[in-house]
Amino acid sequence: MRRPGGVTPPAAPEPSASGPEEGEKAAPVSRRLRGRPARSRASSGSAIDEAATEPIPVVTAGIVSADADATRPVSDRPSGDASFAPVSPLQPLPEASDPEADSRAEPKPWWLTRRPDPAVQDSAEADKTLARAEKNRRRYERAEARRFTQTARTRRKRLLIGAASTVAVVLLLVLTAYSPLLAVRTITVEGASRVDAGAVSEALGDQLGRPLTLVDFDEVRKTLATFPLIQSYVTEAQPPSTLVVRIVERRPVVVVAANGAFDLVDPAGVVVETSPARPPGYPTIDVQATPINSAGFAAATQVLLALTPEFLAQVDSVSAATPDSVTLALTNGQRVVWGSAEDSALKARILASMISNPAIPNVSEFDVSSPEAPITK
């Protein structure tokens, strides 16, 4: 085959120091150039030269350059140049970039450069959903457990509160019993008229300095028993340091003549007062006919206690040979047959109404032994 005019065959590639790999890269280019068909058999040599001298871009390390080597004819380019690589006309050429600008640009964070895996995202979302469901399940189970154990917890709470209250009360009592802040510093005596209150307080002086809860009441009873005019007593602790003693004195009701003197005695026969003259306002009793320790004396004193102080002052003497034969002698000479001590309050009211009734004149004796049918003489 004849070579067209004006076409110079390419020179043989020179051996390169890079080895057979570079030669292998350059070989396809020479073949493609060698096998490129001419536009026309009848075209002139100038057209073939223009096609042979058409600039071909060279891609080297991602940078497209159209330098002087690229504009050289194919026949003039070295076949062993490793920087030359054929580019398909259908592939887009990469954009040129400035190496200095790339070096100055700040690196992007890893979470922006890293592409999330859809499978990993779906697994993470599933784990979160499972964790929320597990949390809701535990919360529901706890709520149900609290609802079903509400009665037991309420009972347990009440028991704990009761036990705590008991322990607190016990501790308070113990602290109060042994605390010196609640020791007795003052003793007050109330209700004394015939009894000397100062003497009673002085007799109870051994209780001073003791806590109010540790007062020896047996010792107090023995001390007050030495006062015969005290019939009964009541003690009261008033915090922080006061002991109050309320006494009830014996009430004298009858006078007993003995040894040239007059003893004022109470219903128990205890001498409340002794005087050389007869005390006014109290009747006398003959202890020879009615001994003090007899049942007649007890019945007579019970009758006298049922009378009002105004009527008692009108009684001159009383006698009771037996418990059912109580008789009163008035200061105006009249007699009252009382009978037994039963219904003494009713008999006293009936007797008072009969004495104050002006329609019953010149009566020497009133018999109220049967209060439903009183008799006058």
GROMACS .gro file of C-alpha atoms in nm:
model
  377
    1MET     CA    1   0.000   0.000   0.000
    2ARG     CA    2   0.130   0.340  -0.087
    3ARG     CA    3   0.178   0.601   0.186
    4PRO     CA    4  -0.003   0.924   0.109
    5GLY     CA    5   0.207   1.214   0.027
    6GLY     CA    6   0.314   1.446   0.306
    7VAL     CA    7   0.270   1.183   0.580
    8THR     CA    8   0.579   1.096   0.774
    9PRO     CA    9   0.567   0.766   0.958
   10PRO     CA   10   0.615   0.793   1.334
   11ALA     CA   11   0.952   0.714   1.472
   12ALA     CA   12   1.002   0.395   1.665
   13PRO     CA   13   0.971   0.436   2.040
   14GLU     CA   14   1.296   0.465   2.220
   15PRO     CA   15   1.358   0.226   2.503
   16SER     CA   16   1.264   0.385   2.837
   17ALA     CA   17   1.419   0.330   3.176
   18SER     CA   18   1.078   0.282   3.328
   19GLY     CA   19   1.051  -0.065   3.180
   20PRO     CA   20   0.800  -0.244   2.967
   21GLU     CA   21   0.499  -0.098   3.148
   22GLU     CA   22   0.542   0.246   2.995
   23GLY     CA   23   0.593   0.094   2.655
   24GLU     CA   24   0.277  -0.102   2.698
   25LYS     CA   25   0.087   0.218   2.782
   26ALA     CA   26   0.215   0.401   2.477
   27ALA     CA   27   0.160   0.111   2.236
   28PRO     CA   28  -0.220   0.142   2.211
   29VAL     CA   29  -0.189   0.513   2.126
   30SER     CA   30   0.047   0.443   1.839
   31ARG     CA   31  -0.176   0.165   1.715
   32ARG     CA   32  -0.482   0.389   1.731
   33LEU     CA   33  -0.302   0.664   1.550
   34ARG     CA   34  -0.157   0.422   1.307
   35GLY     CA   35  -0.489   0.262   1.239
   36ARG     CA   36  -0.694   0.585   1.218
   37PRO     CA   37  -0.844   0.592   0.864
   38ALA     CA   38  -0.787   0.887   0.646
   39ARG     CA   39  -1.078   1.115   0.570
   40SER     CA   40  -1.048   1.054   0.202
   41ARG     CA   41  -0.816   0.882  -0.026
   42ALA     CA   42  -0.826   1.180  -0.251
   43SER     CA   43  -0.767   1.440   0.023
   44SER     CA   44  -0.455   1.641   0.010
   45GLY     CA   45  -0.170   1.609   0.251
   46SER     CA   46  -0.261   1.932   0.424
   47ALA     CA   47  -0.585   1.780   0.564
   48ILE     CA   48  -0.398   1.483   0.698
   49ASP     CA   49  -0.146   1.715   0.857
   50GLU     CA   50  -0.422   1.914   1.025
   51ALA     CA   51  -0.574   1.595   1.169
   52ALA     CA   52  -0.234   1.478   1.279
   53THR     CA   53  -0.154   1.813   1.442
   54GLU     CA   54  -0.493   1.847   1.630
   55PRO     CA   55  -0.422   1.919   1.996
   56ILE     CA   56  -0.514   1.632   2.235
   57PRO     CA   57  -0.558   1.711   2.603
   58VAL     CA   58  -0.335   1.523   2.844
   59VAL     CA   59  -0.463   1.414   3.187
   60THR     CA   60  -0.195   1.389   3.449
   61ALA     CA   61  -0.284   1.324   3.815
   62GLY     CA   62  -0.636   1.461   3.768
   63ILE     CA   63  -0.522   1.792   3.601
   64VAL     CA   64  -0.600   1.865   3.238
   65SER     CA   65  -0.319   2.051   3.069
   66ALA     CA   66  -0.288   2.179   2.718
   67ASP     CA   67   0.078   2.266   2.728
   68ALA     CA   68   0.319   2.274   2.440
   69ASP     CA   69   0.363   1.899   2.440
   70ALA     CA   70  -0.011   1.853   2.404
   71THR     CA   71  -0.025   2.077   2.098
   72ARG     CA   72   0.258   1.893   1.933
   73PRO     CA   73   0.170   1.662   1.647
   74VAL     CA   74   0.118   1.303   1.722
   75SER     CA   75   0.420   1.218   1.523
   76ASP     CA   76   0.635   1.455   1.734
   77ARG     CA   77   0.511   1.328   2.079
   78PRO     CA   78   0.740   1.076   2.247
   79SER     CA   79   0.587   0.736   2.243
   80GLY     CA   80   0.738   0.648   2.581
   81ASP     CA   81   0.591   0.947   2.771
   82ALA     CA   82   0.412   0.810   3.076
   83SER     CA   83   0.210   1.130   3.128
   84PHE     CA   84   0.019   1.078   2.807
   85ALA     CA   85  -0.308   0.893   2.839
   86PRO     CA   86  -0.591   0.869   2.589
   87VAL     CA   87  -0.916   1.033   2.689
   88SER     CA   88  -1.248   0.927   2.550
   89PRO     CA   89  -1.445   1.211   2.394
   90LEU     CA   90  -1.760   1.088   2.576
   91GLN     CA   91  -1.608   1.121   2.927
   92PRO     CA   92  -1.629   1.468   3.092
   93LEU     CA   93  -1.300   1.623   3.170
   94PRO     CA   94  -1.227   1.689   3.538
   95GLU     CA   95  -1.227   2.049   3.651
   96ALA     CA   96  -0.900   2.211   3.718
   97SER     CA   97  -0.820   2.289   4.077
   98ASP     CA   98  -0.572   2.507   4.246
   99PRO     CA   99  -0.332   2.301   4.463
  100GLU     CA  100  -0.255   2.601   4.684
  101ALA     CA  101  -0.628   2.672   4.743
  102ASP     CA  102  -0.685   2.304   4.832
  103SER     CA  103  -0.398   2.313   5.080
  104ARG     CA  104  -0.536   2.632   5.241
  105ALA     CA  105  -0.894   2.494   5.274
  106GLU     CA  106  -0.989   2.371   5.626
  107PRO     CA  107  -1.058   1.998   5.655
  108LYS     CA  108  -1.423   1.904   5.694
  109PRO     CA  109  -1.540   1.726   6.011
  110TRP     CA  110  -1.562   1.351   6.000
  111TRP     CA  111  -1.938   1.349   6.051
  112LEU     CA  112  -1.978   1.558   5.734
  113THR     CA  113  -1.739   1.355   5.521
  114ARG     CA  114  -1.864   1.019   5.644
  115ARG     CA  115  -2.168   0.877   5.470
  116PRO     CA  116  -2.409   0.708   5.711
  117ASP     CA  117  -2.494   0.354   5.630
  118PRO     CA  118  -2.874   0.308   5.592
  119ALA     CA  119  -2.854  -0.035   5.750
  120VAL     CA  120  -2.670   0.104   6.052
  121GLN     CA  121  -2.923   0.387   6.084
  122ASP     CA  122  -3.215   0.145   6.074
  123SER     CA  123  -3.048  -0.072   6.340
  124ALA     CA  124  -2.989   0.231   6.566
  125GLU     CA  125  -3.349   0.345   6.532
  126ALA     CA  126  -3.470  -0.005   6.612
  127ASP     CA  127  -3.249  -0.013   6.924
  128LYS     CA  128  -3.388   0.321   7.041
  129THR     CA  129  -3.746   0.208   6.984
  130LEU     CA  130  -3.680  -0.113   7.175
  131ALA     CA  131  -3.520   0.080   7.463
  132ARG     CA  132  -3.821   0.315   7.484
  133ALA     CA  133  -4.061   0.023   7.481
  134GLU     CA  134  -3.865  -0.152   7.756
  135LYS     CA  135  -3.865   0.166   7.964
  136ASN     CA  136  -4.241   0.210   7.921
  137ARG     CA  137  -4.297  -0.154   8.013
  138ARG     CA  138  -4.096  -0.122   8.335
  139ARG     CA  139  -4.282   0.198   8.426
  140TYR     CA  140  -4.618   0.029   8.369
  141GLU     CA  141  -4.516  -0.274   8.575
  142ARG     CA  142  -4.406  -0.052   8.862
  143ALA     CA  143  -4.735   0.139   8.851
  144GLU     CA  144  -4.935  -0.184   8.853
  145ALA     CA  145  -4.729  -0.323   9.140
  146ARG     CA  146  -4.789  -0.006   9.343
  147ARG     CA  147  -5.161  -0.020   9.268
  148PHE     CA  148  -5.200  -0.381   9.378
  149THR     CA  149  -4.988  -0.332   9.692
  150GLN     CA  150  -5.153  -0.005   9.802
  151THR     CA  151  -5.346  -0.170  10.088
  152ALA     CA  152  -5.044  -0.356  10.219
  153ARG     CA  153  -4.827  -0.047  10.199
  154THR     CA  154  -5.091   0.160  10.379
  155ARG     CA  155  -5.115  -0.101  10.656
  156ARG     CA  156  -4.738  -0.115  10.682
  157LYS     CA  157  -4.720   0.262  10.698
  158ARG     CA  158  -4.974   0.273  10.979
  159LEU     CA  159  -4.784   0.008  11.171
  160LEU     CA  160  -4.462   0.200  11.127
  161ILE     CA  161  -4.625   0.525  11.239
  162GLY     CA  162  -4.775   0.353  11.543
  163ALA     CA  163  -4.443   0.193  11.636
  164ALA     CA  164  -4.260   0.522  11.589
  165SER     CA  165  -4.517   0.704  11.804
  166THR     CA  166  -4.485   0.443  12.079
  167VAL     CA  167  -4.108   0.465  12.075
  168ALA     CA  168  -4.128   0.845  12.084
  169VAL     CA  169  -4.366   0.839  12.382
  170VAL     CA  170  -4.145   0.593  12.570
  171LEU     CA  171  -3.837   0.803  12.504
  172LEU     CA  172  -4.022   1.115  12.615
  173LEU     CA  173  -4.133   0.947  12.937
  174VAL     CA  174  -3.783   0.823  13.009
  175LEU     CA  175  -3.632   1.164  12.944
  176THR     CA  176  -3.900   1.326  13.158
  177ALA     CA  177  -3.851   1.081  13.443
  178TYR     CA  178  -3.477   1.133  13.466
  179SER     CA  179  -3.446   1.492  13.349
  180PRO     CA  180  -3.331   1.737  13.619
  181LEU     CA  181  -3.521   2.013  13.442
  182LEU     CA  182  -3.850   1.868  13.574
  183ALA     CA  183  -3.739   1.828  13.935
  184VAL     CA  184  -3.965   1.938  14.223
  185ARG     CA  185  -3.874   2.286  14.346
  186THR     CA  186  -4.206   2.406  14.491
  187ILE     CA  187  -4.471   2.228  14.704
  188THR     CA  188  -4.813   2.397  14.720
  189VAL     CA  189  -5.085   2.296  14.973
  190GLU     CA  190  -5.447   2.381  14.890
  191GLY     CA  191  -5.773   2.339  15.089
  192ALA     CA  192  -5.624   2.385  15.436
  193SER     CA  193  -5.817   2.589  15.695
  194ARG     CA  194  -5.771   2.410  16.026
  195VAL     CA  195  -5.447   2.247  15.912
  196ASP     CA  196  -5.126   2.450  15.894
  197ALA     CA  197  -5.027   2.455  15.523
  198GLY     CA  198  -4.670   2.557  15.604
  199ALA     CA  199  -4.628   2.258  15.832
  200VAL     CA  200  -4.752   2.026  15.557
  201SER     CA  201  -4.509   2.173  15.300
  202GLU     CA  202  -4.221   2.145  15.543
  203ALA     CA  203  -4.307   1.782  15.618
  204LEU     CA  204  -4.296   1.703  15.244
  205GLY     CA  205  -3.958   1.869  15.198
  206ASP     CA  206  -3.782   1.539  15.130
  207GLN     CA  207  -3.951   1.531  14.789
  208LEU     CA  208  -3.771   1.846  14.673
  209GLY     CA  209  -3.514   1.786  14.399
  210ARG     CA  210  -3.680   1.470  14.266
  211PRO     CA  211  -3.825   1.453  13.915
  212LEU     CA  212  -4.202   1.491  13.912
  213THR     CA  213  -4.250   1.138  13.779
  214LEU     CA  214  -4.030   0.991  14.053
  215VAL     CA  215  -4.209   1.141  14.353
  216ASP     CA  216  -4.248   0.877  14.627
  217PHE     CA  217  -4.625   0.880  14.686
  218ASP     CA  218  -4.603   0.617  14.957
  219GLU     CA  219  -4.380   0.850  15.153
  220VAL     CA  220  -4.623   1.135  15.090
  221ARG     CA  221  -4.912   0.925  15.224
  222LYS     CA  222  -4.723   0.834  15.539
  223THR     CA  223  -4.631   1.197  15.597
  224LEU     CA  224  -4.988   1.327  15.557
  225ALA     CA  225  -5.123   1.053  15.782
  226THR     CA  226  -4.951   1.228  16.075
  227PHE     CA  227  -5.201   1.514  16.038
  228PRO     CA  228  -5.533   1.389  16.191
  229LEU     CA  229  -5.738   1.674  16.050
  230ILE     CA  230  -5.663   1.566  15.690
  231GLN     CA  231  -5.933   1.328  15.576
  232SER     CA  232  -5.810   1.280  15.218
  233TYR     CA  233  -5.572   1.440  14.971
  234VAL     CA  234  -5.491   1.453  14.601
  235THR     CA  235  -5.148   1.525  14.451
  236GLU     CA  236  -5.094   1.691  14.112
  237ALA     CA  237  -4.770   1.748  13.924
  238GLN     CA  238  -4.757   2.081  13.743
  239PRO     CA  239  -4.455   2.100  13.512
  240PRO     CA  240  -4.195   2.211  13.517
  241SER     CA  241  -4.124   2.203  13.893
  242THR     CA  242  -4.438   2.229  14.111
  243LEU     CA  243  -4.604   1.961  14.324
  244VAL     CA  244  -4.960   2.054  14.430
  245VAL     CA  245  -5.125   1.880  14.731
  246ARG     CA  246  -5.502   1.932  14.762
  247ILE     CA  247  -5.628   1.819  15.101
  248VAL     CA  248  -5.980   1.761  15.237
  249GLU     CA  249  -6.008   1.834  15.606
  250ARG     CA  250  -6.225   1.637  15.841
  251ARG     CA  251  -6.571   1.782  15.901
  252PRO     CA  252  -6.672   1.794  16.268
  253VAL     CA  253  -7.038   1.713  16.334
  254VAL     CA  254  -7.083   1.649  16.703
  255VAL     CA  255  -6.943   1.752  17.039
  256VAL     CA  256  -6.836   1.499  17.300
  257ALA     CA  257  -6.794   1.604  17.660
  258ALA     CA  258  -6.492   1.435  17.819
  259ASN     CA  259  -6.275   1.519  18.123
  260GLY     CA  260  -6.418   1.866  18.177
  261ALA     CA  261  -6.353   1.964  17.808
  262PHE     CA  262  -6.537   1.943  17.482
  263ASP     CA  263  -6.402   1.749  17.186
  264LEU     CA  264  -6.526   1.829  16.839
  265VAL     CA  265  -6.528   1.500  16.644
  266ASP     CA  266  -6.609   1.397  16.290
  267PRO     CA  267  -6.821   1.099  16.174
  268ALA     CA  268  -6.520   0.869  16.212
  269GLY     CA  269  -6.480   0.969  16.580
  270VAL     CA  270  -6.155   1.158  16.516
  271VAL     CA  271  -6.110   1.460  16.740
  272VAL     CA  272  -6.080   1.765  16.522
  273GLU     CA  273  -6.061   2.027  16.794
  274THR     CA  274  -6.060   2.040  17.173
  275SER     CA  275  -6.175   2.340  17.371
  276PRO     CA  276  -6.266   2.409  17.734
  277ALA     CA  277  -6.602   2.554  17.629
  278ARG     CA  278  -6.868   2.399  17.415
  279PRO     CA  279  -6.822   2.497  17.048
  280PRO     CA  280  -7.137   2.672  16.919
  281GLY     CA  281  -7.331   2.536  16.621
  282TYR     CA  282  -7.277   2.167  16.697
  283PRO     CA  283  -7.505   1.925  16.889
  284THR     CA  284  -7.382   1.708  17.173
  285ILE     CA  285  -7.402   1.331  17.204
  286ASP     CA  286  -7.395   1.110  17.512
  287VAL     CA  287  -7.120   0.862  17.451
  288GLN     CA  288  -7.231   0.662  17.755
  289ALA     CA  289  -7.555   0.571  17.580
  290THR     CA  290  -7.407   0.586  17.231
  291PRO     CA  291  -7.040   0.487  17.220
  292ILE     CA  292  -6.825   0.634  16.943
  293ASN     CA  293  -6.744   0.298  16.785
  294SER     CA  294  -7.108   0.179  16.786
  295ALA     CA  295  -7.350   0.149  16.493
  296GLY     CA  296  -7.582   0.402  16.660
  297PHE     CA  297  -7.303   0.665  16.660
  298ALA     CA  298  -7.241   0.607  16.288
  299ALA     CA  299  -7.615   0.638  16.210
  300ALA     CA  300  -7.642   0.959  16.418
  301THR     CA  301  -7.348   1.123  16.242
  302GLN     CA  302  -7.489   1.030  15.899
  303VAL     CA  303  -7.815   1.204  15.990
  304LEU     CA  304  -7.627   1.514  16.105
  305LEU     CA  305  -7.432   1.524  15.777
  306ALA     CA  306  -7.761   1.525  15.580
  307LEU     CA  307  -7.882   1.842  15.757
  308THR     CA  308  -7.818   2.188  15.629
  309PRO     CA  309  -7.581   2.407  15.832
  310GLU     CA  310  -7.876   2.636  15.927
  311PHE     CA  311  -8.087   2.351  16.066
  312LEU     CA  312  -7.782   2.182  16.224
  313ALA     CA  313  -7.732   2.494  16.437
  314GLN     CA  314  -8.086   2.442  16.581
  315VAL     CA  315  -8.008   2.088  16.703
  316ASP     CA  316  -7.909   2.078  17.068
  317SER     CA  317  -7.836   1.705  17.110
  318VAL     CA  318  -7.864   1.371  16.930
  319SER     CA  319  -7.907   1.016  17.058
  320ALA     CA  320  -7.919   0.675  16.892
  321ALA     CA  321  -7.941   0.368  17.109
  322THR     CA  322  -7.981   0.162  16.790
  323PRO     CA  323  -7.924   0.244  16.423
  324ASP     CA  324  -8.303   0.271  16.371
  325SER     CA  325  -8.378   0.498  16.669
  326VAL     CA  326  -8.205   0.827  16.592
  327THR     CA  327  -8.368   1.113  16.783
  328LEU     CA  328  -8.291   1.485  16.763
  329ALA     CA  329  -8.358   1.742  17.041
  330LEU     CA  330  -8.401   2.099  16.915
  331THR     CA  331  -8.298   2.411  17.100
  332ASN     CA  332  -8.668   2.524  17.128
  333GLY     CA  333  -8.767   2.206  17.318
  334GLN     CA  334  -8.916   2.014  17.024
  335ARG     CA  335  -8.820   1.651  16.941
  336VAL     CA  336  -8.773   1.486  16.607
  337VAL     CA  337  -8.807   1.112  16.570
  338TRP     CA  338  -8.581   1.037  16.274
  339GLY     CA  339  -8.563   0.662  16.273
  340SER     CA  340  -8.285   0.512  16.059
  341ALA     CA  341  -8.033   0.698  15.846
  342GLU     CA  342  -8.203   0.586  15.523
  343ASP     CA  343  -8.364   0.859  15.311
  344SER     CA  344  -8.205   1.124  15.531
  345ALA     CA  345  -8.209   1.384  15.255
  346LEU     CA  346  -8.584   1.335  15.195
  347LYS     CA  347  -8.659   1.342  15.567
  348ALA     CA  348  -8.462   1.664  15.606
  349ARG     CA  349  -8.669   1.840  15.337
  350ILE     CA  350  -9.000   1.718  15.485
  351LEU     CA  351  -8.896   1.825  15.834
  352ALA     CA  352  -8.797   2.172  15.714
  353SER     CA  353  -9.134   2.221  15.541
  354MET     CA  354  -9.324   2.107  15.848
  355ILE     CA  355  -9.139   2.340  16.085
  356SER     CA  356  -9.188   2.641  15.858
  357ASN     CA  357  -9.563   2.568  15.809
  358PRO     CA  358  -9.765   2.816  16.023
  359ALA     CA  359 -10.076   2.595  16.004
  360ILE     CA  360  -9.910   2.349  16.242
  361PRO     CA  361  -9.886   2.535  16.573
  362ASN     CA  362  -9.790   2.406  16.915
  363VAL     CA  363  -9.612   2.091  16.794
  364SER     CA  364  -9.385   1.922  17.046
  365GLU     CA  365  -9.272   1.627  16.833
  366PHE     CA  366  -9.221   1.554  16.460
  367ASP     CA  367  -9.206   1.192  16.345
  368VAL     CA  368  -9.044   1.151  16.001
  369SER     CA  369  -8.933   0.794  16.039
  370SER     CA  370  -9.181   0.719  15.757
  371PRO     CA  371  -9.131   1.014  15.518
  372GLU     CA  372  -9.436   0.917  15.312
  373ALA     CA  373  -9.659   0.965  15.623
  374PRO     CA  374  -9.505   1.217  15.864
  375ILE     CA  375  -9.671   1.258  16.206
  376THR     CA  376  -9.684   1.551  16.445
  377LYS     CA  377  -9.780   1.557  16.812
   0.00000   0.00000   0.00000
